Structures are given as structure tokens and as C-alpha cells.
GROMACS .gro file of C-alpha atoms in nm:
model
  211
    1MET     CA    1   0.303   0.172   2.718
    2THR     CA    2   0.129   0.370   2.469
    3GLY     CA    3  -0.107   0.257   2.179
    4PHE     CA    4  -0.018   0.221   1.814
    5VAL     CA    5   0.096   0.511   1.624
    6LEU     CA    6   0.088   0.503   1.235
    7PHE     CA    7   0.271   0.789   1.066
    8GLY     CA    8   0.128   0.857   0.733
    9THR     CA    9  -0.043   1.097   0.488
   10THR     CA   10  -0.396   1.056   0.354
   11GLY     CA   11  -0.403   0.842   0.036
   12TRP     CA   12  -0.034   0.757   0.031
   13GLY     CA   13   0.152   0.433   0.115
   14SER     CA   14   0.040   0.443   0.481
   15ALA     CA   15  -0.317   0.364   0.350
   16LEU     CA   16  -0.200  -0.005   0.294
   17VAL     CA   17  -0.152  -0.032   0.668
   18GLU     CA   18  -0.431   0.197   0.777
   19ALA     CA   19  -0.695  -0.011   0.594
   20GLN     CA   20  -0.568  -0.334   0.784
   21PHE     CA   21  -0.592  -0.142   1.121
   22ASP     CA   22  -0.963  -0.055   1.032
   23TYR     CA   23  -1.040  -0.396   0.916
   24TYR     CA   24  -0.918  -0.551   1.232
   25GLY     CA   25  -1.082  -0.298   1.441
   26LEU     CA   26  -0.751  -0.214   1.613
   27ASP     CA   27  -0.721   0.104   1.797
   28TYR     CA   28  -0.441   0.348   1.678
   29ARG     CA   29  -0.357   0.700   1.647
   30PHE     CA   30  -0.288   0.847   1.301
   31GLU     CA   31   0.008   1.100   1.305
   32THR     CA   32  -0.017   1.307   0.986
   33VAL     CA   33   0.311   1.370   0.832
   34GLY     CA   34   0.236   1.577   0.536
   35ASP     CA   35   0.384   1.603   0.186
   36LEU     CA   36   0.736   1.433   0.223
   37PHE     CA   37   0.827   1.576  -0.130
   38LYS     CA   38   0.740   1.940  -0.075
   39ASP     CA   39   0.756   2.007   0.311
   40PRO     CA   40   1.101   1.997   0.479
   41GLU     CA   41   0.926   2.007   0.821
   42ALA     CA   42   0.736   1.675   0.718
   43ARG     CA   43   1.071   1.497   0.652
   44ALA     CA   44   1.217   1.621   0.966
   45LYS     CA   45   0.930   1.512   1.158
   46LEU     CA   46   0.942   1.167   1.017
   47GLU     CA   47   1.318   1.131   1.039
   48ASN     CA   48   1.305   1.125   1.405
   49VAL     CA   49   1.129   0.811   1.367
   50ASN     CA   50   1.242   0.665   1.059
   51PRO     CA   51   1.575   0.770   0.895
   52LEU     CA   52   1.470   0.666   0.555
   53LYS     CA   53   1.174   0.927   0.591
   54GLN     CA   54   0.932   0.697   0.437
   55ILE     CA   55   0.574   0.577   0.512
   56PRO     CA   56   0.407   0.377   0.642
   57THR     CA   57   0.609   0.403   0.982
   58LEU     CA   58   0.434   0.226   1.267
   59VAL     CA   59   0.534   0.271   1.630
   60LEU     CA   60   0.422  -0.036   1.834
   61PRO     CA   61   0.279  -0.003   2.199
   62ASN     CA   62   0.620  -0.103   2.331
   63GLY     CA   63   0.795   0.190   2.142
   64GLN     CA   64   0.951  -0.041   1.886
   65VAL     CA   65   0.923   0.103   1.534
   66MET     CA   66   0.824  -0.101   1.219
   67THR     CA   67   0.854  -0.011   0.861
   68GLU     CA   68   0.780  -0.174   0.527
   69SER     CA   69   0.412  -0.244   0.475
   70ALA     CA   70   0.453  -0.619   0.395
   71ALA     CA   71   0.632  -0.679   0.732
   72ILE     CA   72   0.352  -0.494   0.900
   73THR     CA   73   0.107  -0.704   0.724
   74LEU     CA   74   0.255  -1.020   0.852
   75TRP     CA   75   0.309  -0.887   1.193
   76LEU     CA   76  -0.045  -0.768   1.238
   77ALA     CA   77  -0.168  -1.117   1.134
   78GLN     CA   78   0.037  -1.257   1.411
   79TYR     CA   79  -0.047  -0.984   1.668
   80THR     CA   80  -0.423  -1.035   1.616
   81GLY     CA   81  -0.406  -1.402   1.582
   82ARG     CA   82  -0.613  -1.395   1.285
   83ASP     CA   83  -0.592  -1.541   0.952
   84ASP     CA   84  -0.857  -1.352   0.745
   85LEU     CA   85  -0.607  -1.118   0.585
   86VAL     CA   86  -0.300  -1.356   0.597
   87PRO     CA   87  -0.334  -1.715   0.505
   88GLY     CA   88  -0.190  -1.917   0.784
   89ASN     CA   89   0.055  -2.211   0.767
   90GLY     CA   90  -0.088  -2.498   0.589
   91ALA     CA   91  -0.335  -2.287   0.405
   92PRO     CA   92  -0.338  -2.377   0.023
   93GLU     CA   93  -0.309  -2.002  -0.070
   94GLN     CA   94  -0.034  -1.924   0.151
   95ALA     CA   95   0.252  -1.962  -0.118
   96ALA     CA   96   0.046  -1.737  -0.360
   97PHE     CA   97  -0.026  -1.485  -0.110
   98LEU     CA   98   0.346  -1.443  -0.014
   99ARG     CA   99   0.467  -1.438  -0.356
  100TRP     CA  100   0.225  -1.155  -0.480
  101LEU     CA  101   0.244  -0.963  -0.137
  102ILE     CA  102   0.614  -0.941  -0.188
  103TYR     CA  103   0.582  -0.874  -0.566
  104LEU     CA  104   0.376  -0.571  -0.512
  105VAL     CA  105   0.603  -0.415  -0.249
  106ALA     CA  106   0.922  -0.513  -0.417
  107ASN     CA  107   0.836  -0.441  -0.788
  108VAL     CA  108   0.530  -0.221  -0.825
  109TYR     CA  109   0.550  -0.001  -0.518
  110PRO     CA  110   0.925   0.111  -0.574
  111THR     CA  111   0.820   0.258  -0.914
  112TYR     CA  112   0.633   0.516  -0.724
  113THR     CA  113   0.942   0.595  -0.522
  114TYR     CA  114   1.150   0.649  -0.845
  115ALA     CA  115   0.895   0.841  -1.045
  116ASP     CA  116   0.764   1.050  -0.761
  117ASP     CA  117   1.073   1.242  -0.720
  118PRO     CA  118   1.312   1.142  -1.012
  119SER     CA  119   1.570   1.401  -0.891
  120ARG     CA  120   1.679   1.157  -0.640
  121PHE     CA  121   1.789   0.916  -0.904
  122VAL     CA  122   1.846   1.138  -1.211
  123SER     CA  123   2.085   1.427  -1.172
  124VAL     CA  124   2.021   1.603  -1.493
  125GLU     CA  125   1.681   1.783  -1.503
  126ALA     CA  126   1.628   1.725  -1.873
  127ALA     CA  127   1.664   1.352  -1.820
  128GLN     CA  128   1.395   1.335  -1.565
  129ALA     CA  129   1.080   1.346  -1.822
  130PRO     CA  130   1.203   1.041  -2.001
  131PHE     CA  131   1.305   0.864  -1.692
  132LYS     CA  132   0.966   0.917  -1.540
  133ALA     CA  133   0.806   0.803  -1.871
  134ALA     CA  134   1.005   0.487  -1.866
  135ILE     CA  135   0.905   0.399  -1.515
  136ASN     CA  136   0.543   0.474  -1.573
  137ALA     CA  137   0.549   0.221  -1.880
  138TYR     CA  138   0.737  -0.039  -1.675
  139ARG     CA  139   0.481  -0.001  -1.395
  140GLU     CA  140   0.201  -0.078  -1.656
  141ARG     CA  141   0.388  -0.397  -1.758
  142LEU     CA  142   0.426  -0.504  -1.394
  143TRP     CA  143   0.044  -0.439  -1.345
  144ARG     CA  144  -0.034  -0.646  -1.650
  145ILE     CA  145   0.137  -0.937  -1.505
  146VAL     CA  146  -0.059  -0.910  -1.186
  147GLU     CA  147  -0.380  -0.901  -1.400
  148ASP     CA  148  -0.291  -1.213  -1.565
  149VAL     CA  149  -0.265  -1.403  -1.237
  150ALA     CA  150  -0.552  -1.235  -1.037
  151GLY     CA  151  -0.836  -1.459  -0.935
  152ASP     CA  152  -1.217  -1.395  -0.922
  153PRO     CA  153  -1.393  -1.269  -0.708
  154TRP     CA  154  -1.086  -1.210  -0.496
  155PHE     CA  155  -0.709  -1.199  -0.583
  156LEU     CA  156  -0.663  -1.544  -0.444
  157GLY     CA  157  -1.002  -1.656  -0.584
  158THR     CA  158  -1.270  -1.738  -0.329
  159ARG     CA  159  -1.037  -1.633  -0.050
  160PHE     CA  160  -1.034  -1.280   0.053
  161SER     CA  161  -0.696  -1.140   0.191
  162ALA     CA  162  -0.477  -0.821   0.233
  163LEU     CA  163  -0.375  -0.845  -0.132
  164ASP     CA  164  -0.739  -0.734  -0.220
  165LEU     CA  165  -0.680  -0.429   0.014
  166TYR     CA  166  -0.347  -0.353  -0.152
  167VAL     CA  167  -0.514  -0.364  -0.495
  168GLY     CA  168  -0.801  -0.137  -0.359
  169VAL     CA  169  -0.561   0.123  -0.243
  170MET     CA  170  -0.284   0.105  -0.527
  171THR     CA  171  -0.550   0.139  -0.822
  172HIS     CA  172  -0.613   0.501  -0.692
  173TRP     CA  173  -0.248   0.563  -0.781
  174THR     CA  174  -0.079   0.621  -1.130
  175PRO     CA  175  -0.178   0.478  -1.381
  176ARG     CA  176  -0.518   0.554  -1.213
  177GLN     CA  177  -0.861   0.388  -1.206
  178SER     CA  178  -0.944   0.465  -1.560
  179TRP     CA  179  -0.648   0.276  -1.675
  180PHE     CA  180  -0.731  -0.029  -1.465
  181ALA     CA  181  -1.097  -0.019  -1.594
  182ALA     CA  182  -0.970  -0.029  -1.952
  183ASN     CA  183  -0.664  -0.259  -1.915
  184ALA     CA  184  -0.700  -0.462  -1.582
  185GLN     CA  185  -1.062  -0.540  -1.568
  186THR     CA  186  -1.013  -0.826  -1.325
  187LEU     CA  187  -0.797  -0.593  -1.079
  188ASP     CA  188  -1.050  -0.335  -1.138
  189ALA     CA  189  -1.336  -0.565  -1.013
  190ILE     CA  190  -1.137  -0.663  -0.715
  191ALA     CA  191  -1.082  -0.309  -0.607
  192SER     CA  192  -1.454  -0.226  -0.652
  193GLN     CA  193  -1.555  -0.503  -0.408
  194ALA     CA  194  -1.282  -0.411  -0.159
  195LYS     CA  195  -1.427  -0.055  -0.157
  196ALA     CA  196  -1.767  -0.208  -0.085
  197LEU     CA  197  -1.654  -0.370   0.243
  198GLU     CA  198  -1.864  -0.226   0.516
  199ALA     CA  199  -1.589  -0.231   0.770
  200LEU     CA  200  -1.381   0.003   0.561
  201GLN     CA  201  -1.632   0.255   0.435
  202HIS     CA  202  -1.474   0.522   0.654
  203PHE     CA  203  -1.143   0.446   0.562
  204TRP     CA  204  -1.208   0.491   0.192
  205GLU     CA  205  -1.394   0.816   0.249
  206ARG     CA  206  -1.083   0.952   0.436
  207ASN     CA  207  -0.827   0.852   0.198
  208PHE     CA  208  -0.987   0.875  -0.142
  209PRO     CA  209  -1.297   1.098  -0.108
  210GLU     CA  210  -1.325   1.143  -0.478
  211THR     CA  211  -1.427   0.775  -0.542
   0.00000   0.00000   0.00000
């Protein structure tokens, strides 16, 4: 048996899972993939493990492969036997947690998939700029919906969870922190608190050294 291996790229979607490994204090090896949009070798390397060539991709100690950050989030909570990141059965926050976890990965996260490389979805090069602009505007609308339901001081109110780590990571991506500071102050405050967590200082420095 080998240990956990997390395939990823610094600051990319793999950071959503990397943050949880660091928070739980689990041992793992981070296998740097590289730029999946620009480097054919990076895509070839990941394809050997995940045919979708997407990150995060996690190899469990028994060799089984897991993908999809929400699935990994729920699995890690069961694996560790802890409920500090994922509310357990019977917890009053569980329904809201599950709803907004899936909202982030099923609605907001795909906008990056579409906009990062429009050529995969729009064949005419001239159409790619308006396509990307439309996706960016739609993403901002999705974030405003999240802003309207976010609690204080954490997303679920007084209850810290993995949602706060997702917000902390994703506010580094387009439309960037300045947009959140101006248009989504509750989410911006949640992100700031997540970045102040002592257990994750090295994580933030590795992935987002500019902040």
C-alpha cells in the first residue's frame, strides 16, 4: 500500500482538496501536473490516471482513484471520522451544507471549465470572446446568489465547514478578490477568515503567495 497521492497544479482546483488534507493533518504526496491547457505532457501524465485529464485527481492508499472535489470532500470526512469540515447526519446545517457544496461544484466551478479554454466548446475563434464574456457575467450572477445566502462569520453561520475553504480558494479566481471586496463583502470576509486559519498558513503561501 502506498499513501495518498494528489495530482494537481498550484492554485488550481486541486487546492480545494489540498486545503482539506492540510486542515486534517493527513500525510499525502502532491504530484505536480503542470498547465493542462498549454502543456501536452501535463495532459498525457494525468490521462494515465484520469481519462478526463482534470484536477483534482486523488489516488487512495489502496490504488483506487477518486475525482470530483465534492466527492473527495465527503469521503475524507468519512475516512477521518471527523465532522469539523462536513456536518454529520442529524446536524442542523447538513442540508444547507450539501446544497451549497453541490451548487459550487455543479454551477460555479464549471464556468471556469468553459471560460478557461472556450475552443473546447466554441469552434469559431471569433465567437470565443463573446462566449467567454457571457460565461464571466453568468459566473458573477451565480456568486451574487451565494452572497445573498452566506452566513456570518462563516458560510453556515457560527459553524465552520469545508464551504469556507471553497470560498477562500475560489475568491482567488476570476472575478478575483477585488470584485468580491466590492460586490460580495460577506464572501470576502469569509475568505479572509479562512486565510487566517493557523493550520493553513503554509497552504495559502504555497498556492496564493501574492495574498
